[in-house]
Coordinates of C-alpha atoms in Angstrom, one line a residue:
M23 CA -35.7 -22.2 -21.7
S24 CA -38.3 -25.0 -22.1
S25 CA -41.4 -25.0 -20.0
V26 CA -41.6 -27.8 -17.4
S27 CA -44.5 -30.2 -17.6
K28 CA -46.5 -30.6 -14.4
R29 CA -48.4 -33.4 -12.7
W30 CA -52.0 -32.4 -12.4
I31 CA -53.7 -32.9 -9.0
I32 CA -57.5 -32.5 -9.3
A33 CA -59.4 -31.6 -6.2
P34 CA -62.1 -34.2 -5.3
K35 CA -65.6 -33.4 -6.1
G36 CA -67.9 -32.2 -3.3
N37 CA -71.4 -33.6 -2.7
P38 CA -73.6 -31.7 -5.1
E39 CA -76.5 -31.7 -2.7
Y40 CA -74.3 -30.1 0.0
L41 CA -72.8 -27.6 -2.5
R42 CA -76.3 -26.4 -3.4
R43 CA -76.6 -25.1 0.2
Y44 CA -74.1 -22.4 -0.6
P45 CA -76.5 -19.4 -1.1
G46 CA -76.3 -17.1 -4.1
M47 CA -73.7 -19.0 -6.1
S48 CA -73.3 -21.8 -8.6
E49 CA -72.1 -25.2 -7.6
M50 CA -68.8 -24.5 -9.4
L51 CA -68.0 -21.5 -7.2
A52 CA -69.2 -23.4 -4.1
Q53 CA -66.9 -26.2 -5.0
I54 CA -63.9 -23.9 -5.3
L55 CA -64.7 -22.3 -1.9
F56 CA -65.2 -25.7 -0.4
N57 CA -61.7 -26.8 -1.7
R58 CA -60.2 -23.8 0.0
G59 CA -61.5 -24.7 3.4
F60 CA -64.8 -22.9 3.5
T61 CA -66.8 -26.0 4.3
N62 CA -69.5 -24.0 6.1
P63 CA -71.8 -22.3 3.5
D64 CA -72.4 -19.2 5.7
A65 CA -68.7 -18.8 6.4
A66 CA -68.1 -19.0 2.6
V67 CA -70.5 -16.2 2.0
R68 CA -69.0 -14.0 4.7
F69 CA -65.6 -14.5 3.2
L70 CA -66.8 -13.8 -0.4
Y71 CA -68.3 -10.5 0.5
A72 CA -65.9 -9.4 3.2
D73 CA -65.8 -5.6 3.2
E74 CA -66.1 -4.4 6.8
I75 CA -62.8 -3.4 8.4
D76 CA -64.1 -1.9 11.7
S77 CA -63.7 -5.1 13.7
G78 CA -59.9 -4.9 13.6
T79 CA -59.4 -1.4 15.0
L80 CA -56.2 -1.0 16.9
L81 CA -58.1 0.4 19.9
S82 CA -59.0 -3.2 20.5
F83 CA -55.4 -4.3 19.8
K84 CA -54.5 -4.6 23.5
R85 CA -51.7 -6.8 24.8
Q86 CA -53.2 -8.7 27.7
K87 CA -50.2 -8.5 30.0
D88 CA -49.3 -4.8 29.6
S89 CA -50.3 -1.6 28.0
N90 CA -48.0 -1.4 24.9
I91 CA -50.6 0.1 22.7
D92 CA -51.5 2.8 25.2
R93 CA -47.8 3.6 25.7
A94 CA -47.2 3.8 22.0
I95 CA -50.2 6.1 21.3
G96 CA -49.4 8.2 24.4
R97 CA -45.7 8.6 23.4
I98 CA -46.5 9.5 19.8
R99 CA -49.1 12.1 20.8
A100 CA -46.7 13.6 23.4
A101 CA -44.0 13.9 20.7
I102 CA -46.5 15.7 18.4
T103 CA -47.4 18.1 21.2
R104 CA -43.8 18.8 22.1
K105 CA -42.7 19.2 18.5
E106 CA -40.1 16.5 19.0
R107 CA -38.5 15.0 15.9
I108 CA -39.9 11.7 14.9
V109 CA -38.5 9.2 12.4
V110 CA -40.5 6.4 10.8
Y111 CA -37.9 3.7 10.1
G112 CA -39.0 1.4 7.3
D113 CA -37.8 -1.3 5.0
F114 CA -36.8 -1.3 1.3
D115 CA -39.5 -3.6 -0.1
A116 CA -43.1 -2.7 -1.1
D117 CA -44.5 -3.5 2.3
G118 CA -41.9 -1.4 4.0
V119 CA -42.2 1.6 1.6
T120 CA -46.0 1.7 1.8
S121 CA -45.8 1.3 5.6
T122 CA -43.4 4.2 5.8
A123 CA -45.4 6.5 3.5
L124 CA -48.7 5.7 5.4
L125 CA -47.4 6.5 8.8
V126 CA -45.4 9.6 7.7
Q127 CA -48.5 10.9 5.9
T128 CA -50.7 10.3 9.0
L129 CA -48.3 11.9 11.5
S130 CA -47.7 14.9 9.2
S131 CA -51.4 15.5 8.9
L132 CA -51.5 15.5 12.8
G133 CA -49.0 18.2 12.9
A134 CA -45.9 16.1 13.7
E135 CA -42.3 16.9 12.7
V136 CA -41.7 13.6 11.1
Y137 CA -39.2 12.2 8.7
P138 CA -38.8 8.9 6.8
Y139 CA -35.8 6.6 7.0
I140 CA -35.4 3.6 4.7
P141 CA -32.1 1.8 4.9
H142 CA -30.1 1.0 1.7
R143 CA -30.2 -2.6 0.8
V144 CA -26.5 -2.9 0.0
D145 CA -24.9 -0.4 2.4
E146 CA -27.0 -1.1 5.5
G147 CA -29.1 -4.2 5.0
Y148 CA -32.4 -5.1 6.4
G149 CA -33.8 -3.9 9.7
L150 CA -32.7 -1.5 12.4
N151 CA -29.1 -0.4 12.1
S152 CA -27.1 0.8 15.2
E153 CA -25.0 3.2 13.1
A154 CA -28.1 4.7 11.5
L155 CA -29.8 5.1 15.0
L156 CA -26.7 7.0 16.2
K157 CA -26.9 9.4 13.3
L158 CA -30.5 10.0 13.9
A159 CA -29.9 10.7 17.6
R160 CA -27.2 13.2 16.6
K161 CA -29.8 15.0 14.5
N162 CA -31.9 15.5 17.6
V163 CA -34.4 12.8 16.8
K164 CA -36.2 11.8 20.0
L165 CA -38.6 9.1 18.8
V166 CA -38.1 6.3 16.2
I167 CA -41.1 4.2 15.1
T168 CA -40.3 1.1 13.1
V169 CA -42.6 -0.2 10.4
D170 CA -42.3 -3.7 8.9
C171 CA -39.1 -4.4 10.9
G172 CA -37.5 -4.4 14.3
I173 CA -39.1 -7.4 16.1
R174 CA -35.7 -9.2 16.1
S175 CA -33.5 -6.1 16.7
V176 CA -32.7 -6.8 20.3
E177 CA -29.2 -5.4 20.4
E178 CA -30.0 -2.5 18.1
V179 CA -32.8 -1.3 20.3
E180 CA -30.5 -1.3 23.3
D181 CA -28.0 0.7 21.3
G182 CA -30.7 3.2 20.3
K183 CA -31.8 3.6 23.9
A184 CA -28.2 4.3 24.9
Y185 CA -28.2 7.0 22.3
G186 CA -31.2 8.6 24.0
L187 CA -33.9 7.4 21.6
D188 CA -37.3 6.1 22.4
I189 CA -38.1 3.3 20.0
I190 CA -41.6 2.0 19.2
I191 CA -41.6 -1.2 17.2
T192 CA -44.4 -2.0 14.8
D193 CA -43.8 -5.2 12.8
H194 CA -45.6 -8.4 11.6
H195 CA -42.6 -10.8 11.2
S196 CA -42.1 -13.9 13.2
L197 CA -40.7 -13.5 16.7
G198 CA -37.1 -14.4 17.7
P199 CA -36.1 -15.9 21.0
D200 CA -36.4 -12.5 22.7
V201 CA -38.6 -9.5 22.2
P202 CA -36.7 -6.2 22.1
N203 CA -37.0 -4.1 25.2
A204 CA -38.4 -1.1 23.3
F205 CA -40.6 1.7 24.6
A206 CA -43.5 -0.2 23.1
V207 CA -43.9 -3.3 20.8
I208 CA -46.8 -3.8 18.5
N209 CA -46.9 -7.1 16.6
P210 CA -50.1 -9.2 16.2
K211 CA -47.9 -12.4 16.4
L212 CA -47.0 -11.7 20.1
T213 CA -48.3 -14.5 22.2
D214 CA -49.9 -12.1 24.7
C215 CA -51.6 -10.0 22.0
A216 CA -55.4 -10.3 21.8
Y217 CA -55.6 -9.0 18.2
S218 CA -57.8 -11.2 16.0
E219 CA -55.6 -11.3 12.8
P220 CA -52.0 -12.5 13.3
M221 CA -51.3 -12.5 9.5
L222 CA -51.5 -8.7 8.8
A223 CA -48.8 -7.3 6.5
G224 CA -46.5 -4.7 8.0
V225 CA -48.6 -2.0 6.3
G226 CA -51.7 -3.5 7.9
V227 CA -50.1 -3.0 11.4
S228 CA -49.1 0.5 10.4
Y229 CA -52.6 1.3 9.2
R230 CA -54.2 0.1 12.5
L231 CA -51.8 2.4 14.4
A232 CA -52.6 5.3 12.2
E233 CA -56.3 4.6 12.4
A234 CA -56.1 4.6 16.2
L235 CA -54.2 7.9 16.3
L236 CA -56.7 9.5 13.9
T237 CA -59.7 8.2 15.9
I238 CA -58.4 9.5 19.2
H239 CA -57.5 12.9 17.6
S240 CA -61.0 13.2 16.1
H241 CA -62.5 12.7 19.6
S242 CA -60.2 14.9 21.6
S243 CA -58.7 17.6 19.3
K244 CA -59.7 21.3 19.7
N245 CA -57.0 22.8 17.6
G246 CA -58.8 22.7 14.3
V247 CA -56.2 20.5 12.6
K248 CA -57.9 18.3 9.9
P249 CA -55.9 15.2 9.5
V250 CA -56.0 12.6 6.6
D251 CA -59.0 10.5 6.3
P252 CA -58.1 6.9 7.2
E253 CA -60.0 5.6 4.2
F254 CA -57.6 7.5 1.9
L255 CA -54.7 5.5 3.3
L256 CA -56.1 2.1 2.2
D257 CA -54.6 2.3 -1.2
L258 CA -51.1 1.9 0.4
V259 CA -52.5 -0.9 2.6
A260 CA -53.7 -2.8 -0.5
I261 CA -50.4 -2.5 -2.3
G262 CA -48.2 -3.5 0.6
T263 CA -50.5 -6.4 1.6
V264 CA -50.6 -8.0 -1.8
A265 CA -47.0 -7.3 -2.7
D266 CA -45.8 -8.9 0.5
L267 CA -47.8 -12.0 -0.1
A268 CA -49.9 -11.7 3.0
P269 CA -52.6 -14.4 3.0
M270 CA -55.7 -13.4 1.2
N271 CA -57.9 -16.1 2.7
T272 CA -58.4 -14.1 5.9
I273 CA -61.4 -11.8 6.3
E274 CA -59.4 -8.8 7.5
N275 CA -56.7 -8.8 4.8
R276 CA -59.4 -9.4 2.2
A277 CA -61.5 -6.5 3.4
L278 CA -58.5 -4.2 3.7
V279 CA -57.4 -5.0 0.1
R280 CA -60.9 -4.8 -1.3
R281 CA -61.4 -1.3 0.2
G282 CA -57.9 -0.3 -0.8
L283 CA -58.5 -1.3 -4.4
A284 CA -61.6 1.0 -4.5
V285 CA -59.3 3.9 -3.3
I286 CA -56.7 3.1 -6.0
N287 CA -59.4 3.0 -8.7
A288 CA -60.7 6.4 -7.5
N289 CA -57.4 7.8 -8.6
K290 CA -56.7 9.8 -5.5
R291 CA -52.9 9.5 -5.1
L292 CA -51.0 11.5 -7.6
G293 CA -47.8 9.4 -7.6
L294 CA -49.7 6.2 -7.9
N295 CA -51.6 7.6 -10.9
A296 CA -48.3 8.5 -12.5
M297 CA -47.0 5.0 -12.1
I298 CA -50.1 3.5 -13.5
D299 CA -49.9 5.8 -16.5
V300 CA -46.2 5.2 -17.2
A301 CA -46.6 1.5 -16.8
Q302 CA -49.5 1.5 -19.2
L303 CA -51.8 -0.2 -16.7
K304 CA -55.6 0.2 -17.0
S305 CA -56.5 3.2 -14.8
G306 CA -59.7 2.6 -12.8
M307 CA -59.4 -1.2 -13.4
I308 CA -56.5 -2.1 -11.0
S309 CA -56.9 -5.5 -9.3
S310 CA -54.9 -7.5 -6.8
E311 CA -53.2 -9.2 -9.9
T312 CA -52.3 -5.7 -11.2
I313 CA -50.6 -5.0 -7.9
G314 CA -48.8 -8.3 -8.0
F315 CA -47.4 -8.0 -11.6
G316 CA -47.4 -4.3 -12.2
I317 CA -47.3 -2.0 -9.1
G318 CA -45.4 -4.1 -6.5
P319 CA -42.5 -5.0 -8.8
R320 CA -41.9 -1.4 -9.7
I321 CA -41.8 -0.3 -6.1
N322 CA -39.5 -3.2 -5.2
A323 CA -37.2 -2.3 -8.2
A324 CA -36.2 0.9 -6.5
G325 CA -34.9 -0.9 -3.4
R326 CA -33.4 -3.7 -5.5
M327 CA -31.5 -1.6 -8.0
D328 CA -31.0 1.8 -6.3
S329 CA -32.7 3.4 -3.3
A330 CA -36.2 2.6 -2.0
M331 CA -36.6 6.3 -1.2
A332 CA -37.4 6.9 -4.9
A333 CA -40.5 4.7 -4.5
Y334 CA -41.4 6.4 -1.2
D335 CA -41.0 9.9 -2.8
L336 CA -43.4 8.8 -5.6
M337 CA -46.1 7.6 -3.2
M338 CA -45.8 10.9 -1.3
S339 CA -45.5 13.2 -4.3
D340 CA -48.0 16.1 -4.7
H341 CA -46.5 17.7 -7.8
D342 CA -47.4 16.4 -11.3
A343 CA -44.0 16.9 -13.0
T344 CA -42.1 15.3 -10.0
A345 CA -44.5 12.4 -9.9
V346 CA -44.0 11.7 -13.6
E347 CA -40.3 11.9 -13.3
L348 CA -40.2 9.5 -10.4
A349 CA -42.6 7.1 -12.1
Q350 CA -40.3 7.1 -15.1
K351 CA -37.3 6.4 -12.9
L352 CA -39.1 3.4 -11.3
Q353 CA -40.1 2.2 -14.8
A354 CA -36.4 2.3 -15.9
L355 CA -35.3 0.6 -12.7
N356 CA -37.8 -2.2 -13.2
I357 CA -36.7 -2.7 -16.8
Q358 CA -33.1 -2.8 -15.6
R359 CA -34.1 -5.3 -12.9
Q360 CA -35.8 -7.5 -15.5
E361 CA -32.7 -7.4 -17.8
V362 CA -30.2 -8.1 -15.0
T363 CA -32.4 -10.9 -13.6
R364 CA -32.8 -12.5 -17.0
A365 CA -29.0 -12.2 -17.9
T366 CA -28.0 -13.7 -14.5
Q367 CA -30.5 -16.6 -15.0
D368 CA -29.1 -17.2 -18.5
M369 CA -25.6 -17.2 -17.2
I370 CA -26.3 -19.7 -14.5
R371 CA -28.3 -21.9 -16.9
T372 CA -25.4 -22.0 -19.3
R373 CA -23.1 -23.1 -16.5
I374 CA -25.5 -25.8 -15.5
V375 CA -25.9 -27.1 -19.0
D376 CA -22.2 -26.9 -19.8
A377 CA -21.4 -28.8 -16.7
N378 CA -24.1 -31.4 -17.4
Q379 CA -25.7 -30.6 -14.0
T380 CA -29.3 -30.3 -15.1
E381 CA -30.2 -33.3 -12.9
A382 CA -28.1 -32.3 -9.9
P383 CA -30.0 -32.4 -6.6
L384 CA -29.2 -28.7 -5.9
I385 CA -28.2 -25.6 -7.9
F386 CA -25.4 -23.6 -6.2
A387 CA -24.1 -20.5 -8.1
S388 CA -21.9 -17.8 -6.9
D389 CA -20.2 -14.8 -8.6
T390 CA -18.6 -11.5 -7.6
G391 CA -20.8 -9.8 -10.3
F392 CA -24.2 -11.0 -9.1
Q393 CA -26.2 -8.0 -7.8
P394 CA -27.6 -8.4 -4.3
G395 CA -31.0 -7.0 -5.1
I396 CA -31.8 -9.8 -7.6
V397 CA -30.3 -13.0 -6.2
G398 CA -33.5 -14.0 -4.6
L399 CA -35.5 -13.5 -7.9
V400 CA -32.9 -15.5 -9.8
A401 CA -33.0 -18.3 -7.3
G402 CA -36.8 -18.4 -7.6
R403 CA -36.7 -18.6 -11.3
L404 CA -34.1 -21.3 -11.4
T405 CA -36.1 -23.4 -9.0
E406 CA -39.1 -22.9 -11.1
E407 CA -37.2 -23.8 -14.3
F408 CA -35.3 -26.9 -13.0
F409 CA -37.5 -27.8 -10.1
R410 CA -34.5 -28.1 -7.8
P411 CA -33.5 -26.1 -4.7
S412 CA -31.3 -23.2 -5.7
V413 CA -28.7 -21.1 -3.9
V414 CA -27.6 -17.9 -5.7
M415 CA -24.7 -16.0 -4.0
E416 CA -23.2 -12.6 -4.3
Q417 CA -19.6 -13.3 -3.6
G418 CA -17.9 -10.6 -1.5
E419 CA -14.2 -10.0 -0.8
H420 CA -14.2 -11.8 2.5
E421 CA -17.9 -12.7 3.2
S422 CA -20.7 -13.6 0.9
R423 CA -24.4 -13.4 1.0
A424 CA -26.9 -15.7 -0.7
S425 CA -30.6 -16.2 -1.3
C426 CA -32.2 -19.7 -1.4
R427 CA -35.4 -21.0 -2.9
S428 CA -36.6 -24.6 -2.7
I429 CA -39.3 -27.1 -3.7
P430 CA -41.9 -28.7 -1.4
Q431 CA -39.8 -31.9 -1.1
F432 CA -36.8 -30.1 0.5
D433 CA -36.8 -27.8 3.6
I434 CA -34.0 -25.4 2.8
T435 CA -33.9 -23.7 6.2
N436 CA -33.7 -27.0 8.0
A437 CA -30.8 -27.8 5.7
L438 CA -29.1 -24.6 6.6
D439 CA -29.7 -25.3 10.3
Q440 CA -27.6 -28.5 9.8
C441 CA -24.8 -26.4 8.2
A442 CA -24.9 -23.7 10.9
S443 CA -21.3 -24.2 11.9
L444 CA -20.3 -23.0 8.5
L445 CA -22.5 -19.9 8.4
V446 CA -22.2 -16.4 9.9
R447 CA -26.0 -16.1 10.0
H448 CA -29.0 -17.5 8.3
G449 CA -32.8 -17.6 8.5
G450 CA -36.0 -18.1 6.5
H451 CA -38.6 -20.8 6.1
A452 CA -39.1 -24.1 4.3
Q453 CA -39.0 -22.8 0.7
A454 CA -37.1 -19.5 1.0
A455 CA -34.1 -18.5 3.0
G456 CA -30.9 -16.4 3.1
F457 CA -27.5 -16.6 4.7
S458 CA -24.1 -15.1 5.0
V459 CA -20.9 -17.2 4.9
L460 CA -17.2 -16.5 5.1
N461 CA -15.6 -17.2 1.8
H462 CA -13.3 -20.0 3.0
N463 CA -16.5 -21.9 4.0
I464 CA -18.2 -21.6 0.6
E465 CA -17.0 -24.9 -0.9
P466 CA -17.6 -27.0 2.3
L467 CA -21.1 -25.5 2.5
K468 CA -21.8 -26.3 -1.1
E469 CA -20.7 -29.9 -0.6
Q470 CA -22.8 -30.3 2.6
L471 CA -25.9 -28.7 1.1
T472 CA -25.6 -30.8 -2.0
A473 CA -25.2 -34.0 0.1
L474 CA -28.2 -33.1 2.2
A475 CA -30.3 -32.4 -1.0
R476 CA -29.2 -35.7 -2.6
A477 CA -30.1 -37.7 0.5
S478 CA -33.5 -36.0 0.8
L479 CA -34.5 -36.1 -2.9
D480 CA -33.1 -39.4 -4.2
G481 CA -35.9 -41.6 -5.3
Q482 CA -38.5 -38.8 -5.2
D483 CA -40.7 -37.8 -8.2
L484 CA -39.2 -34.4 -8.9
Q485 CA -41.9 -33.1 -11.1
P486 CA -43.8 -29.9 -10.2
T487 CA -47.5 -30.3 -9.5
L488 CA -50.4 -28.2 -10.6
E489 CA -53.4 -28.1 -8.3
I490 CA -56.7 -28.1 -10.2
D491 CA -59.7 -26.6 -8.4
L492 CA -62.4 -27.9 -10.7
E493 CA -62.9 -29.9 -13.9
L494 CA -65.3 -28.3 -16.4
L495 CA -67.1 -29.8 -19.4
P496 CA -66.6 -27.8 -22.6
D497 CA -70.1 -26.3 -22.5
Q498 CA -69.5 -25.1 -19.0
I499 CA -66.8 -22.7 -20.1
T500 CA -68.9 -19.6 -20.2
L501 CA -68.7 -15.8 -19.9
S502 CA -71.2 -15.9 -17.0
L503 CA -68.9 -18.3 -15.1
A504 CA -65.9 -16.1 -15.7
E505 CA -67.9 -13.2 -14.3
E506 CA -69.0 -15.1 -11.3
L507 CA -65.4 -16.2 -10.5
T508 CA -64.5 -12.5 -10.1
K509 CA -66.3 -12.7 -6.8
L510 CA -63.2 -14.5 -5.5
E511 CA -61.2 -11.3 -6.0
P512 CA -59.1 -9.9 -4.5
T513 CA -57.0 -13.0 -5.1
G514 CA -53.4 -13.6 -4.0
H515 CA -51.5 -15.8 -1.6
R516 CA -53.7 -18.6 -0.2
N517 CA -56.6 -17.4 -2.3
P518 CA -55.1 -17.8 -5.8
V519 CA -57.0 -17.4 -9.1
P520 CA -58.8 -20.7 -9.5
V521 CA -57.2 -23.3 -11.9
L522 CA -59.8 -25.1 -14.0
M523 CA -59.3 -27.9 -16.5
T524 CA -61.1 -29.3 -19.5
R525 CA -60.4 -32.5 -21.4
N526 CA -60.3 -33.3 -25.1
L527 CA -60.6 -30.0 -26.8
K528 CA -59.9 -30.0 -30.5
V529 CA -57.1 -27.7 -31.7
I530 CA -58.3 -25.5 -34.6
E531 CA -55.3 -23.2 -34.7
A532 CA -51.9 -23.1 -32.8
R533 CA -49.2 -20.6 -33.3
P534 CA -46.3 -19.0 -31.4
V535 CA -46.8 -15.3 -30.6
G536 CA -44.9 -12.5 -28.8
R537 CA -41.7 -10.6 -29.5
D538 CA -39.6 -13.8 -29.2
E539 CA -42.4 -16.2 -30.1
K540 CA -42.2 -17.8 -26.7
H541 CA -46.0 -17.7 -26.1
L542 CA -48.7 -20.0 -27.4
K543 CA -51.9 -18.8 -29.0
L544 CA -54.6 -21.4 -29.6
K545 CA -58.2 -21.5 -30.9
L546 CA -60.0 -24.5 -29.5
S547 CA -63.4 -25.9 -30.6
R548 CA -66.2 -26.9 -28.3
P549 CA -69.1 -29.1 -29.3
N550 CA -72.4 -27.2 -29.8
N551 CA -70.6 -23.9 -29.0
S552 CA -68.3 -21.3 -30.7
P553 CA -64.5 -21.8 -30.5
I554 CA -62.7 -20.3 -27.6
D555 CA -59.3 -18.5 -27.6
A556 CA -56.5 -19.5 -25.3
I557 CA -53.1 -17.9 -24.6
G558 CA -50.2 -19.8 -22.9
F559 CA -47.3 -17.7 -21.8
H560 CA -43.9 -19.4 -22.2
L561 CA -45.6 -22.5 -23.6
A562 CA -44.7 -22.1 -27.4
D563 CA -42.2 -25.0 -27.1
R564 CA -45.2 -27.4 -26.6
I565 CA -46.6 -26.9 -30.1
A566 CA -45.0 -29.9 -31.8
A567 CA -46.2 -32.3 -29.1
L568 CA -49.8 -31.2 -28.9
G569 CA -51.6 -33.3 -31.4
N570 CA -55.2 -32.7 -32.6
C571 CA -56.9 -32.7 -29.2
V572 CA -55.6 -31.4 -25.9
D573 CA -56.4 -31.3 -22.2
V574 CA -55.9 -27.8 -20.8
A575 CA -55.5 -26.3 -17.3
Y576 CA -56.3 -22.7 -17.2
H577 CA -57.5 -19.5 -15.6
L578 CA -60.9 -18.5 -17.0
E579 CA -60.7 -14.8 -17.9
I580 CA -62.8 -12.1 -19.5
N581 CA -61.5 -10.6 -22.7
E582 CA -62.8 -7.1 -23.6
W583 CA -62.2 -5.9 -27.1
N584 CA -64.0 -3.2 -29.0
G585 CA -66.8 -3.2 -26.5
N586 CA -67.3 -6.9 -26.7
R587 CA -66.8 -9.3 -23.8
S588 CA -66.0 -13.0 -24.2
A589 CA -64.5 -15.8 -22.1
Q590 CA -60.9 -16.8 -22.8
L591 CA -58.4 -19.3 -21.3
N592 CA -55.1 -18.3 -19.8
L593 CA -53.3 -21.6 -20.0
Q594 CA -51.3 -22.8 -17.0
D595 CA -50.4 -26.1 -18.6
I596 CA -51.4 -28.2 -21.6
R597 CA -51.0 -31.8 -22.6
P598 CA -52.1 -34.1 -25.5
A599 CA -55.6 -35.3 -24.7
G600 CA -55.6 -38.4 -22.5
S601 CA -51.9 -38.2 -21.6
E602 CA -52.2 -38.4 -17.8
R603 CA -49.1 -37.4 -15.8

């Protein structure tokens, strides 16, 4: 696989005099914040140092037209008092797993008889399941609380009520045409909800419910029960929020994750510590990036390749040997996930090349052997590799399911809307979607989607872009700037690690590195300064075309080795000096 060259888009420079009004920071950091919409210096500072989470308490989370939150809290407290069986019904991704663990841990500490339920990805699919609700009712469950799901489960809620269940929905997903007529519905995206942050992850909503229950208990309890400290739950909030790509440019998500990272790095959760150890991550130095590439994928691997309950059990484990065993299981599942994803991507790439379809407007691949847990990952990788919309389908006996990923120039969900007559169901957003289709409609669907993509993309510049936050001169690449940029953490969706660029650096050394020599290691000279090291993952194929001097786009990082700290470049793209794209 060769790396795809990108067209660099450099953010316009701000007015230096205005940027100097940003207190307590360099013009370079001020420029990055300005680029990200923080055009008011005071607002930029508030964002940068966001740490307080009190303003978002669920006790202020009141729907204006009714008392859903009062009903939810009252019903849960009554179930605890009556010793009724409660089930927390979650989802099989990292947000759903952490949401389930958080609420079960909270309710257990309050004395509830509570059990987790996470549906199986293949056997049951996403969201509330009427058959599962019937089984729970037959086990004498009285109250079901959804986390990270349920807001579109109108029919399933009606079925559950008919089975004798009270259902409280907590969710963060977008609303459907109708809101389920549940006992109570808590979702910050409801139009009549006065909550200040509509972009919480599912685990953020779960945390606010747990926090409210714990707060009320602390003011009213006389039974001597000492429940969990809400602060202790924030490690789960950080993991679910980052892994679910909740926007990190909002004050509340940023504060929740920042506080949660502090809890993670205090090593308070046994199962999480075991995962960090088995994955060989740096204990005490976990960042949002570590969650994104190290922790989140391992939790997700359980639901993708087996059962998400393994990840739930790890998060809840209080026994050393069990925690290590579960962490090793997730490690093995993640390796399996990586291998299957890579093999599937290689298979589809071979098909594309052999059929001379590398320039086709849309990639459409189906196979009975594709695993449902990884089709979305494969579609995403193919779209990244070929910069084309991709559909990857697990072909069933009579009905097939697919995941889609797209590029900014093509709205895949809008395209599926135009093919609705051929589909059983579909949904998603502009660049990611999924659908089910009866097998006899697969070929007509492929033809129609390909025609739509061709009509939309013909004549367009189908080259990926790389947005550059700031251009630096060689002598501005310093350790002190790298240290200052850590103030942007926690980074993530909508607050990414800044991409910087520098022109005309002389190449002193260039060599491929890594097990398969796919990565590029450089040493670059800087006038009047010591050389600087650079690493470019999956960029080794560029060596022959580099020349003596290069322009580089990079993340500025801190390298720590043998007690020494230095700046280093993590290359996002590289080109021969002066070769504008």
